[in-house]
Short mmCIF file of C-alpha atoms in Angstrom, two decimals:
data_model
loop_
_atom_site.label_atom_id
_atom_site.label_comp_id
_atom_site.label_asym_id
_atom_site.label_seq_id
_atom_site.Cartn_x
_atom_site.Cartn_y
_atom_site.Cartn_z
CA MET I 74 -39.87 7.87 29.83
CA ALA I 75 -42.54 5.79 32.23
CA ALA I 76 -41.16 3.79 35.25
CA GLN I 77 -40.50 0.42 34.79
CA HIS I 78 -39.17 -2.54 35.83
CA THR I 79 -36.07 -4.06 34.74
CA PRO I 80 -36.13 -6.19 31.76
CA ALA I 81 -34.61 -9.66 31.62
CA LEU I 82 -30.84 -9.17 30.15
CA PRO I 83 -28.95 -11.16 28.10
CA VAL I 84 -27.28 -14.01 29.60
CA LEU I 85 -24.37 -15.58 26.92
CA GLY I 86 -22.51 -18.12 29.82
CA SER I 87 -23.75 -19.83 32.59
CA ARG I 88 -22.85 -17.28 35.17
CA LYS I 89 -26.34 -15.23 36.27
CA PRO I 90 -26.05 -11.37 35.77
CA SER I 91 -25.57 -9.26 38.94
CA HIS I 92 -28.39 -6.82 40.25
CA ARG I 93 -26.13 -4.28 39.06
CA GLU I 94 -24.78 -5.68 36.07
CA ARG I 95 -28.99 -6.17 34.92
CA VAL I 96 -29.44 -2.34 35.72
CA ALA I 97 -26.26 -1.30 33.76
CA ASP I 98 -27.15 -3.19 30.75
CA ALA I 99 -31.33 -1.55 31.15
CA LEU I 100 -29.43 1.56 30.93
CA ARG I 101 -27.27 1.02 28.12
CA ALA I 102 -30.24 -0.06 26.05
CA ALA I 103 -31.50 3.21 27.37
CA LEU I 104 -28.53 5.08 26.02
CA ILE I 105 -28.58 3.22 23.11
CA THR I 106 -32.50 3.85 21.82
CA GLY I 107 -31.94 7.66 23.27
CA GLU I 108 -33.98 7.40 26.34
CA LEU I 109 -31.25 8.52 27.96
CA ARG I 110 -29.75 11.86 25.76
CA PRO I 111 -26.70 13.02 25.07
CA GLY I 112 -25.63 16.13 27.50
CA GLU I 113 -28.45 15.95 30.30
CA VAL I 114 -27.56 15.35 33.67
CA TYR I 115 -29.35 12.56 35.55
CA SER I 116 -29.11 11.64 38.84
CA ALA I 117 -29.12 8.36 40.45
CA PRO I 118 -32.43 8.87 42.88
CA GLY I 119 -34.02 10.10 39.38
CA LEU I 120 -33.21 7.13 37.62
CA ALA I 121 -34.05 4.69 40.34
CA ALA I 122 -37.67 5.98 40.28
CA ARG I 123 -37.94 6.16 36.26
CA PHE I 124 -36.56 2.47 36.26
CA GLY I 125 -38.28 0.92 39.43
CA VAL I 126 -35.20 0.32 41.00
CA SER I 127 -33.47 1.39 44.22
CA ALA I 128 -31.18 4.18 44.16
CA THR I 129 -27.79 2.09 44.92
CA PRO I 130 -27.35 -0.15 42.13
CA VAL I 131 -28.79 2.34 39.70
CA ARG I 132 -25.58 4.73 41.25
CA GLU I 133 -22.76 1.45 40.94
CA ALA I 134 -24.34 0.98 37.36
CA MET I 135 -23.40 4.23 36.34
CA LEU I 136 -20.27 4.20 37.69
CA ASP I 137 -19.37 1.14 35.26
CA LEU I 138 -20.77 2.99 32.28
CA ALA I 139 -18.50 5.62 33.07
CA LYS I 140 -15.50 4.05 32.76
CA GLU I 141 -16.60 2.69 29.72
CA GLY I 142 -17.05 6.22 28.22
CA LEU I 143 -20.92 6.15 28.17
CA VAL I 144 -21.31 8.87 30.79
CA ASP I 145 -19.49 11.32 32.71
CA THR I 146 -19.13 12.11 36.61
CA VAL I 147 -20.67 15.43 37.76
CA PRO I 148 -20.10 16.20 41.33
CA ASN I 149 -23.09 17.03 43.42
CA LYS I 150 -25.53 16.31 40.49
CA GLY I 151 -25.28 12.77 38.77
CA PHE I 152 -24.32 11.54 36.07
CA ARG I 153 -24.22 13.39 32.17
CA VAL I 154 -24.48 11.11 29.04
CA THR I 155 -21.57 11.76 26.54
CA ALA I 156 -22.05 12.16 22.75
CA VAL I 157 -21.25 10.40 20.36
CA SER I 158 -20.28 11.61 16.73
CA GLU I 159 -21.31 11.00 13.06
CA ARG I 160 -17.77 9.78 12.39
CA GLN I 161 -17.47 7.22 15.93
CA LEU I 162 -20.84 5.61 14.64
CA ASP I 163 -19.58 5.33 11.14
CA GLU I 164 -16.61 3.92 12.45
CA TYR I 165 -18.36 1.50 14.89
CA THR I 166 -20.64 0.41 11.91
CA HIS I 167 -17.78 -0.40 9.77
CA ILE I 168 -16.24 -2.92 12.43
CA ARG I 169 -19.05 -4.35 13.10
CA ALA I 170 -19.76 -5.26 9.55
CA LEU I 171 -16.32 -6.20 9.00
CA ILE I 172 -16.77 -8.67 11.89
CA GLU I 173 -20.59 -9.49 12.20
CA ILE I 174 -21.19 -10.20 8.43
CA PRO I 175 -18.82 -12.73 7.46
CA THR I 176 -18.39 -14.16 10.86
CA THR I 177 -23.00 -15.06 11.25
CA ALA I 178 -22.54 -16.24 7.27
CA GLU I 179 -19.92 -18.69 8.06
CA LEU I 180 -22.41 -20.06 10.65
CA ALA I 181 -24.58 -21.27 7.52
CA ARG I 182 -21.74 -24.09 7.29
CA THR I 183 -20.81 -25.16 10.81
CA ALA I 184 -23.31 -23.99 12.96
CA ASP I 185 -25.38 -26.88 14.63
CA PRO I 186 -29.13 -26.47 14.23
CA VAL I 187 -30.25 -27.20 17.13
CA ALA I 188 -28.25 -24.49 18.54
CA LEU I 189 -29.45 -21.84 15.35
CA GLU I 190 -33.49 -23.13 16.24
CA ALA I 191 -32.73 -22.28 20.42
CA LEU I 192 -32.43 -18.73 19.03
CA ARG I 193 -35.63 -18.33 17.38
CA PRO I 194 -37.36 -17.75 20.74
CA VAL I 195 -35.19 -14.76 20.92
CA ALA I 196 -36.40 -13.77 17.39
CA ARG I 197 -39.28 -14.02 18.37
CA GLU I 198 -39.36 -11.71 21.42
CA ILE I 199 -37.53 -8.80 19.01
CA VAL I 200 -40.60 -8.75 16.32
CA THR I 201 -42.79 -8.81 19.85
CA SER I 202 -40.98 -6.02 21.61
CA ALA I 203 -40.98 -3.64 17.80
CA ALA I 204 -44.95 -4.45 17.74
CA ALA I 205 -45.31 -3.14 21.30
CA GLY I 206 -42.77 0.12 20.96
CA ASP I 207 -40.64 -1.59 23.94
CA LEU I 208 -37.54 -0.10 22.70
CA ILE I 209 -35.71 -1.05 25.64
CA ALA I 210 -36.90 -4.71 25.37
CA TYR I 211 -35.70 -4.65 21.70
CA VAL I 212 -32.44 -3.35 21.97
CA GLU I 213 -31.37 -6.51 25.42
CA ALA I 214 -33.55 -9.18 22.46
CA ASP I 215 -31.25 -7.40 19.90
CA LEU I 216 -28.07 -7.78 21.74
CA ARG I 217 -29.07 -10.79 23.20
CA PHE I 218 -29.45 -12.30 19.81
CA HIS I 219 -26.85 -11.26 17.89
CA LEU I 220 -24.36 -11.98 20.43
CA GLY I 221 -26.11 -15.40 20.57
CA LEU I 222 -25.28 -15.91 17.16
CA LEU I 223 -21.36 -15.06 17.36
CA ALA I 224 -20.79 -17.22 20.02
CA LEU I 225 -21.09 -20.09 17.90
CA ALA I 226 -18.58 -19.28 16.57
CA GLY I 227 -16.57 -19.74 19.61
CA ASN I 228 -14.28 -17.27 19.43
CA GLY I 229 -15.57 -14.89 22.97
CA HIS I 230 -13.48 -12.26 21.98
CA LEU I 231 -15.29 -11.52 18.85
CA VAL I 232 -18.07 -11.60 21.51
CA ASP I 233 -16.57 -9.26 23.62
CA VAL I 234 -15.31 -6.87 20.77
CA VAL I 235 -18.90 -5.92 19.53
CA ARG I 236 -20.48 -5.96 22.49
CA ASP I 237 -18.38 -2.99 23.63
CA LEU I 238 -19.23 -1.45 19.47
CA ARG I 239 -23.10 -1.93 20.04
CA ARG I 240 -22.86 -0.47 23.69
CA ARG I 241 -21.26 2.64 22.13
CA SER I 242 -23.90 2.90 19.12
CA ARG I 243 -26.93 5.40 19.20
CA LEU I 244 -30.10 4.38 17.36
CA TYR I 245 -31.93 7.29 18.17
CA GLY I 246 -34.50 6.38 14.89
CA LEU I 247 -35.80 3.44 16.80
CA THR I 248 -38.50 5.88 18.40
CA ALA I 249 -39.93 7.23 15.88
CA LEU I 250 -39.37 3.89 13.73
CA ALA I 251 -41.52 2.57 16.34
CA GLU I 252 -44.14 5.33 16.17
CA GLN I 253 -44.91 4.91 12.68
CA GLY I 254 -45.34 1.15 12.86
CA ARG I 255 -42.23 0.38 10.24
CA LEU I 256 -39.52 -1.40 13.29
CA GLU I 257 -41.71 -4.60 12.76
CA ALA I 258 -40.60 -5.22 9.16
CA SER I 259 -36.77 -4.83 10.75
CA ALA I 260 -37.39 -6.95 13.98
CA GLU I 261 -38.53 -9.71 10.62
CA GLU I 262 -35.15 -9.45 9.18
CA HIS I 263 -33.97 -11.69 12.43
CA LEU I 264 -35.65 -14.47 11.21
CA GLU I 265 -34.90 -14.11 7.89
CA ILE I 266 -30.90 -14.46 9.18
CA LEU I 267 -32.12 -18.06 11.38
CA ASP I 268 -33.94 -19.24 7.73
CA ALA I 269 -31.36 -18.54 5.96
CA LEU I 270 -28.95 -19.97 8.50
CA LEU I 271 -31.18 -23.25 8.55
CA ALA I 272 -31.32 -23.51 5.19
CA ARG I 273 -27.46 -23.86 4.41
CA ASP I 274 -27.90 -20.37 2.31
CA GLU I 275 -24.50 -18.64 3.17
CA GLU I 276 -24.87 -16.24 0.41
CA ALA I 277 -28.56 -15.11 1.62
CA VAL I 278 -27.59 -14.94 4.97
CA ARG I 279 -24.96 -12.29 4.17
CA ALA I 280 -27.45 -10.54 1.66
CA VAL I 281 -29.86 -10.35 5.00
CA MET I 282 -26.71 -9.45 7.34
CA THR I 283 -25.57 -6.52 4.95
CA ARG I 284 -28.98 -4.90 4.50
CA HIS I 285 -29.78 -5.56 8.37
CA LEU I 286 -26.49 -3.81 9.76
CA GLY I 287 -27.44 -1.01 6.82
CA HIS I 288 -30.33 0.17 9.18
CA VAL I 289 -27.68 0.83 12.05
CA ARG I 290 -26.48 4.14 10.08
CA GLY I 291 -29.80 4.69 8.01
CA GLN I 292 -33.30 4.50 9.48
CA TRP I 293 -32.37 3.36 13.03
CA ALA I 294 -29.67 6.22 13.56
CA ALA I 295 -32.11 8.64 12.02
CA PRO I 296 -32.30 11.80 15.16
#
């Protein structure tokens, strides 16, 4: 992966994330997309050079990821990315479906149209990232979009649970989809979700969300 700047990251509240948090989010996105592979050991200086930042926030961010179980500390070497089993991915996706599909569908009845429309630039950012093949930006914008939607339900604990599940997922198939030019179709589903919500079509929202989450254990997860 070529060196790159730390991308813009999700801001769901009024507090601006610290540099350490921004680096941690970029590293999480790299884990999710498979840019950082299970079993591989990465040093803080090496990751810092790859992401175009200094080693200190990378080291601090990796310690945060270690607390979350996403990496293991390897003394005098760096950090090893932990593996996620197929069963774990199935369980994460099942829980996400139980939470996200009905919660998002209910927003067709309850959400403020202005608040929904405010998420359209993020949905377009997802499409743009898919077209450019920028997987880290794609995952980050996708996170911002879906957590932003769930936040409209007014349950902060629910948002935290989904955020954690998404962090633990692995979507290695995104690379192949981007190379094949097929990721844009999935990206467009975010606009479909918004349009269905604004049309107050609860069943359409449920159908698109079901299809969309199906990708997580389908084409998005393929090695």
